[in-house]
């Protein structure tokens, strides 16, 4: 008799401990999935003029009524440099929408006007912000070679046997643009 009561008690505890909490669930709600997309807070930037050479950054922000795939594309008007930041969230903030002057596609940004465009997957809404970069991001690098001075003396070359590369600046009629080229 004692074992039957213990067994019933254990079964009873199993039932009440497995009770599903009606207030929480995994994933988005059905109303969120089928609701129309809306901005809860407009697309904005914490500054419209930035000096990347001094280490400044731009933090973009926006808030939406549901989780959505978004794409932030920044394009330089003069350089045509491009930076792409993507995410899937309800908000864009400094944690997922910070730009430090880097580029996704070369060339690098220069001191120029830029346009930041926010687009969404499957949604026709678009938002834009104009920005001005006062100076480009400093890159921790050195030039290996250029078309005026030739090869940097700090750099050593490797030439595969059988090739004829001299790493000299030439000024004959074979250049495509300018007066010199690096052979």
Tab-separated table of C-alpha atoms in Angstrom:
chain	number	residue	atom	x	y	z
A	1	UNK	CA	0.000	0.000	0.000
A	2	UNK	CA	2.829	2.347	0.898
A	3	UNK	CA	4.520	1.757	-2.500
A	4	UNK	CA	1.256	2.453	-4.371
A	5	UNK	CA	0.844	5.791	-2.589
A	6	UNK	CA	4.483	6.666	-3.273
A	7	UNK	CA	4.052	5.734	-6.951
A	8	UNK	CA	0.875	7.843	-7.261
A	9	UNK	CA	2.622	10.755	-5.549
A	10	UNK	CA	5.572	10.534	-7.984
A	11	UNK	CA	3.200	10.416	-10.977
A	12	UNK	CA	1.288	13.414	-9.596
A	13	UNK	CA	4.565	15.374	-9.187
A	14	UNK	CA	5.510	14.430	-12.744
A	15	UNK	CA	2.269	15.843	-14.105
A	16	UNK	CA	2.454	19.137	-12.271
A	17	UNK	CA	6.166	19.665	-12.997
A	18	UNK	CA	5.616	19.135	-16.741
A	19	UNK	CA	2.891	21.746	-16.916
A	20	UNK	CA	3.581	24.154	-19.765
A	21	UNK	CA	3.707	27.831	-18.886
A	22	UNK	CA	1.207	29.528	-21.181
A	23	UNK	CA	2.971	32.924	-20.989
A	24	UNK	CA	6.287	31.874	-22.559
A	25	UNK	CA	7.109	30.216	-25.845
A	26	UNK	CA	10.055	29.721	-28.161
A	27	UNK	CA	10.320	31.824	-31.295
A	28	UNK	CA	8.188	34.710	-32.513
A	29	UNK	CA	4.465	34.844	-31.903
A	30	UNK	CA	2.084	34.103	-34.758
A	31	UNK	CA	0.812	37.685	-34.642
A	32	UNK	CA	4.384	38.974	-35.076
A	33	UNK	CA	5.032	36.726	-38.051
A	34	UNK	CA	1.952	37.885	-39.958
A	35	UNK	CA	1.928	41.538	-38.838
A	36	UNK	CA	2.862	44.356	-41.200
A	37	UNK	CA	6.359	45.769	-40.816
A	38	UNK	CA	6.587	49.093	-38.950
A	39	UNK	CA	9.340	51.351	-37.661
A	40	UNK	CA	9.009	51.882	-33.894
A	41	UNK	CA	12.017	54.258	-33.915
A	42	UNK	CA	13.295	55.902	-37.111
A	43	UNK	CA	16.660	55.107	-38.688
A	44	UNK	CA	19.231	57.511	-37.228
A	45	UNK	CA	22.957	58.024	-36.660
A	46	UNK	CA	24.536	59.414	-33.500
A	47	UNK	CA	26.553	61.855	-35.660
A	48	UNK	CA	26.493	63.008	-39.270
A	49	UNK	CA	30.110	64.239	-39.397
A	50	UNK	CA	32.856	61.830	-38.383
A	51	UNK	CA	36.675	61.903	-38.274
A	52	UNK	CA	37.818	58.291	-38.553
A	53	UNK	CA	41.518	59.248	-38.344
A	54	UNK	CA	40.998	60.213	-34.693
A	55	UNK	CA	39.217	56.943	-33.894
A	56	UNK	CA	35.638	58.210	-34.029
A	57	UNK	CA	32.828	55.844	-34.998
A	58	UNK	CA	29.222	56.200	-36.137
A	59	UNK	CA	26.485	54.285	-34.301
A	60	UNK	CA	23.319	53.675	-36.296
A	61	UNK	CA	20.000	52.991	-34.603
A	62	UNK	CA	16.463	51.916	-35.473
A	63	UNK	CA	13.714	49.823	-33.909
A	64	UNK	CA	11.083	47.635	-35.586
A	65	UNK	CA	7.891	45.882	-34.487
A	66	UNK	CA	9.276	42.434	-35.337
A	67	UNK	CA	12.494	40.551	-35.993
A	68	UNK	CA	13.554	41.197	-39.579
A	69	UNK	CA	16.622	40.711	-41.794
A	70	UNK	CA	18.128	44.129	-42.510
A	71	UNK	CA	21.063	45.431	-44.539
A	72	UNK	CA	22.867	48.726	-43.965
A	73	UNK	CA	24.921	49.866	-46.976
A	74	UNK	CA	27.237	52.879	-46.731
A	75	UNK	CA	28.621	54.241	-50.017
A	76	UNK	CA	31.164	57.026	-50.519
A	77	UNK	CA	30.056	59.522	-53.170
A	78	UNK	CA	33.585	60.204	-54.469
A	79	UNK	CA	35.515	56.987	-53.781
A	80	UNK	CA	32.538	54.635	-54.347
A	81	UNK	CA	33.852	52.649	-51.358
A	82	UNK	CA	31.221	50.399	-49.767
A	83	UNK	CA	30.626	49.149	-46.236
A	84	UNK	CA	27.861	46.586	-45.654
A	85	UNK	CA	26.508	45.726	-42.197
A	86	UNK	CA	23.781	43.068	-41.926
A	87	UNK	CA	21.690	41.613	-39.150
A	88	UNK	CA	18.455	39.975	-38.120
A	89	UNK	CA	16.872	41.702	-35.130
A	90	UNK	CA	14.213	44.073	-33.802
A	91	UNK	CA	16.764	46.822	-33.190
A	92	UNK	CA	19.870	48.360	-34.673
A	93	UNK	CA	22.171	49.830	-32.043
A	94	UNK	CA	25.845	50.313	-31.213
A	95	UNK	CA	26.181	46.559	-30.667
A	96	UNK	CA	25.224	45.593	-34.231
A	97	UNK	CA	25.274	48.866	-36.200
A	98	UNK	CA	28.625	50.560	-35.519
A	99	UNK	CA	30.809	51.815	-38.384
A	100	UNK	CA	34.489	52.489	-37.712
A	101	UNK	CA	35.432	53.711	-41.201
A	102	UNK	CA	36.356	50.283	-42.525
A	103	UNK	CA	35.256	49.096	-45.940
A	104	UNK	CA	33.691	45.886	-47.239
A	105	UNK	CA	34.630	46.548	-50.866
A	106	UNK	CA	37.700	48.542	-51.866
A	107	UNK	CA	38.691	51.274	-52.373
A	108	UNK	CA	38.831	52.742	-48.888
A	109	UNK	CA	36.701	55.715	-47.894
A	110	UNK	CA	38.230	59.171	-48.236
A	111	UNK	CA	37.207	62.566	-46.900
A	112	UNK	CA	33.838	62.683	-48.660
A	113	UNK	CA	30.071	62.662	-48.383
A	114	UNK	CA	28.508	59.246	-47.847
A	115	UNK	CA	24.998	57.826	-47.954
A	116	UNK	CA	23.851	55.146	-45.500
A	117	UNK	CA	20.880	53.149	-46.839
A	118	UNK	CA	18.847	50.725	-44.713
A	119	UNK	CA	16.928	48.021	-46.611
A	120	UNK	CA	14.959	44.962	-45.517
A	121	UNK	CA	14.520	41.465	-46.894
A	122	UNK	CA	11.114	41.169	-48.556
A	123	UNK	CA	10.079	44.732	-47.625
A	124	UNK	CA	10.067	47.726	-49.975
A	125	UNK	CA	10.676	50.269	-47.164
A	126	UNK	CA	14.042	52.043	-47.362
A	127	UNK	CA	15.646	54.653	-45.104
A	128	UNK	CA	18.626	56.913	-45.873
A	129	UNK	CA	21.019	59.125	-43.914
A	130	UNK	CA	23.688	61.473	-45.306
A	131	UNK	CA	27.076	61.463	-43.580
A	132	UNK	CA	30.332	63.367	-44.035
A	133	UNK	CA	33.696	61.744	-43.365
A	134	UNK	CA	36.308	64.372	-42.500
A	135	UNK	CA	39.241	61.990	-42.847
A	136	UNK	CA	39.639	58.279	-43.594
A	137	UNK	CA	40.436	55.570	-41.081
A	138	UNK	CA	44.154	55.161	-40.444
A	139	UNK	CA	45.285	51.766	-41.645
A	140	UNK	CA	48.166	50.103	-39.844
A	141	UNK	CA	50.113	49.179	-42.971
A	142	UNK	CA	52.860	50.384	-45.261
A	143	UNK	CA	53.047	50.674	-49.022
A	144	UNK	CA	54.943	47.828	-50.630
A	145	UNK	CA	55.250	49.530	-53.992
A	146	UNK	CA	53.792	52.434	-55.908
A	147	UNK	CA	54.012	53.795	-59.431
A	148	UNK	CA	56.264	56.726	-58.571
A	149	UNK	CA	58.921	55.489	-56.138
A	150	UNK	CA	58.923	51.765	-56.911
A	151	UNK	CA	59.492	49.043	-54.336
A	152	UNK	CA	59.675	49.913	-50.622
A	153	UNK	CA	63.179	49.045	-49.340
A	154	UNK	CA	61.611	47.508	-46.183
A	155	UNK	CA	60.021	44.825	-48.354
A	156	UNK	CA	61.799	41.771	-49.749
A	157	UNK	CA	60.713	40.289	-53.042
A	158	UNK	CA	60.146	36.732	-54.069
A	159	UNK	CA	60.431	35.998	-57.751
A	160	UNK	CA	59.633	32.529	-59.004
A	161	UNK	CA	62.392	31.126	-61.181
A	162	UNK	CA	61.767	31.527	-64.890
A	163	UNK	CA	59.906	34.831	-64.566
A	164	UNK	CA	61.235	38.213	-65.588
A	165	UNK	CA	60.055	40.697	-62.974
A	166	UNK	CA	62.399	43.545	-62.121
A	167	UNK	CA	60.208	45.692	-59.786
A	168	UNK	CA	61.395	48.894	-61.472
A	169	UNK	CA	59.390	51.993	-62.334
A	170	UNK	CA	59.206	52.379	-66.124
A	171	UNK	CA	58.458	55.478	-68.189
A	172	UNK	CA	58.058	54.108	-71.714
A	173	UNK	CA	54.972	54.267	-73.930
A	174	UNK	CA	53.320	51.150	-72.450
A	175	UNK	CA	51.616	52.896	-69.523
A	176	UNK	CA	47.817	52.981	-69.539
A	177	UNK	CA	47.316	56.002	-67.339
A	178	UNK	CA	49.699	58.611	-66.014
A	179	UNK	CA	53.408	58.823	-66.866
A	180	UNK	CA	54.881	55.770	-65.082
A	181	UNK	CA	54.099	52.164	-64.204
A	182	UNK	CA	55.595	49.490	-61.957
A	183	UNK	CA	56.988	46.578	-63.961
